[in-house]
């Protein structure tokens, strides 16, 4: 599935079929209720507290170092992406970190995740990032297929 029109800084259109198209765009405050069930489906290790989610959603939309994207098909949200940039010493500059990306099961393997990643990377480059990175447990084959290479182990501690 290829990009059917040149994406702007904040959106890309990709063809789903000859009848429908899927739009990748920056999330807005009106998307909060559509993103919530996607986050609930994505979060396998945590229970989502809805008031906390809503507060975080609005705060993230206001942060210039954050990008929240949504994928929609005919006004229905079918995916989202959350990423950040931050300055580093080790990379000699800014790094873009993909925190979350999710496409509903019925729409996977149609190029939607790849289009969101391309949009995220375009934003990251525009913001001066020299590296894009992420951690994954379930989608290694997706990331290697779009040009990412395994680099490190991921460790965590709940606080």
mmCIF file of C-alpha atoms in Angstrom, residues 62-138:
data_model
loop_
_atom_site.group_PDB
_atom_site.id
_atom_site.type_symbol
_atom_site.label_atom_id
_atom_site.label_comp_id
_atom_site.label_asym_id
_atom_site.label_seq_id
_atom_site.Cartn_x
_atom_site.Cartn_y
_atom_site.Cartn_z
ATOM 1 C CA UNK A 62 -0.128 20.893 24.058
ATOM 2 C CA UNK A 63 3.516 19.739 24.259
ATOM 3 C CA UNK A 64 5.693 20.799 21.311
ATOM 4 C CA UNK A 65 8.033 17.820 21.789
ATOM 5 C CA UNK A 66 5.154 15.334 21.383
ATOM 6 C CA UNK A 67 3.360 14.039 18.322
ATOM 7 C CA UNK A 68 0.047 12.205 18.571
ATOM 8 C CA UNK A 69 -1.229 10.875 15.260
ATOM 9 C CA UNK A 70 -4.484 9.151 14.430
ATOM 10 C CA UNK A 71 -5.448 6.974 11.489
ATOM 11 C CA UNK A 72 -9.061 7.315 10.420
ATOM 12 C CA UNK A 73 -11.279 5.667 7.868
ATOM 13 C CA UNK A 74 -14.574 7.402 7.177
ATOM 14 C CA UNK A 75 -14.449 9.313 10.509
ATOM 15 C CA UNK A 76 -13.712 6.120 12.499
ATOM 16 C CA UNK A 77 -10.373 6.052 14.326
ATOM 17 C CA UNK A 78 -8.576 2.811 13.503
ATOM 18 C CA UNK A 79 -5.114 3.562 14.876
ATOM 19 C CA UNK A 80 -2.913 5.979 16.735
ATOM 20 C CA UNK A 81 0.740 6.769 17.287
ATOM 21 C CA UNK A 82 2.451 8.580 20.184
ATOM 22 C CA UNK A 83 6.040 9.774 20.007
ATOM 23 C CA UNK A 84 8.415 12.338 21.463
ATOM 24 C CA UNK A 85 11.712 13.991 20.749
ATOM 25 C CA UNK A 86 14.330 14.692 23.380
ATOM 26 C CA UNK A 87 17.886 15.950 23.340
ATOM 27 C CA UNK A 88 20.709 13.482 24.033
ATOM 28 C CA UNK A 89 24.456 13.400 24.517
ATOM 29 C CA UNK A 90 25.102 9.964 22.962
ATOM 30 C CA UNK A 91 23.522 10.637 19.567
ATOM 31 C CA UNK A 92 25.039 14.105 19.188
ATOM 32 C CA UNK A 93 21.598 15.604 19.057
ATOM 33 C CA UNK A 94 17.911 15.023 19.274
ATOM 34 C CA UNK A 95 16.354 11.549 19.330
ATOM 35 C CA UNK A 96 12.775 10.720 18.387
ATOM 36 C CA UNK A 97 11.263 8.007 20.579
ATOM 37 C CA UNK A 98 8.182 6.115 19.469
ATOM 38 C CA UNK A 99 6.262 5.251 22.620
ATOM 39 C CA UNK A 100 3.072 3.687 21.247
ATOM 40 C CA UNK A 101 1.633 2.718 17.886
ATOM 41 C CA UNK A 102 -1.520 0.712 17.363
ATOM 42 C CA UNK A 103 -3.745 -0.269 14.443
ATOM 43 C CA UNK A 104 -6.919 -2.266 15.057
ATOM 44 C CA UNK A 105 -6.569 -5.915 14.063
ATOM 45 C CA UNK A 106 -9.023 -5.731 11.147
ATOM 46 C CA UNK A 107 -6.887 -3.056 9.451
ATOM 47 C CA UNK A 108 -3.382 -4.451 9.960
ATOM 48 C CA UNK A 109 -1.107 -5.373 7.052
ATOM 49 C CA UNK A 110 -2.579 -2.612 4.906
ATOM 50 C CA UNK A 111 0.283 -0.106 5.263
ATOM 51 C CA UNK A 112 -1.346 2.016 7.960
ATOM 52 C CA UNK A 113 1.347 1.439 10.585
ATOM 53 C CA UNK A 114 4.041 2.128 8.020
ATOM 54 C CA UNK A 115 2.313 5.365 6.971
ATOM 55 C CA UNK A 116 2.099 6.478 10.607
ATOM 56 C CA UNK A 117 5.803 5.675 11.049
ATOM 57 C CA UNK A 118 6.699 7.662 7.922
ATOM 58 C CA UNK A 119 4.671 10.610 9.204
ATOM 59 C CA UNK A 120 6.303 10.329 12.645
ATOM 60 C CA UNK A 121 9.792 10.173 11.098
ATOM 61 C CA UNK A 122 9.052 13.174 8.866
ATOM 62 C CA UNK A 123 7.980 15.162 11.929
ATOM 63 C CA UNK A 124 11.076 13.995 13.826
ATOM 64 C CA UNK A 125 13.403 15.100 11.012
ATOM 65 C CA UNK A 126 11.672 18.476 10.838
ATOM 66 C CA UNK A 127 12.211 18.818 14.602
ATOM 67 C CA UNK A 128 15.937 18.096 14.193
ATOM 68 C CA UNK A 129 16.075 14.460 15.311
ATOM 69 C CA UNK A 130 19.081 12.452 14.146
ATOM 70 C CA UNK A 131 17.741 9.065 15.285
ATOM 71 C CA UNK A 132 14.381 7.340 15.677
ATOM 72 C CA UNK A 133 14.125 4.579 18.300
ATOM 73 C CA UNK A 134 11.549 2.426 20.085
ATOM 74 C CA UNK A 135 11.076 -0.679 22.203
ATOM 75 C CA UNK A 136 8.822 -3.574 21.204
ATOM 76 C CA UNK A 137 7.854 -7.030 22.395
ATOM 77 C CA UNK A 138 5.369 -8.052 19.747
#
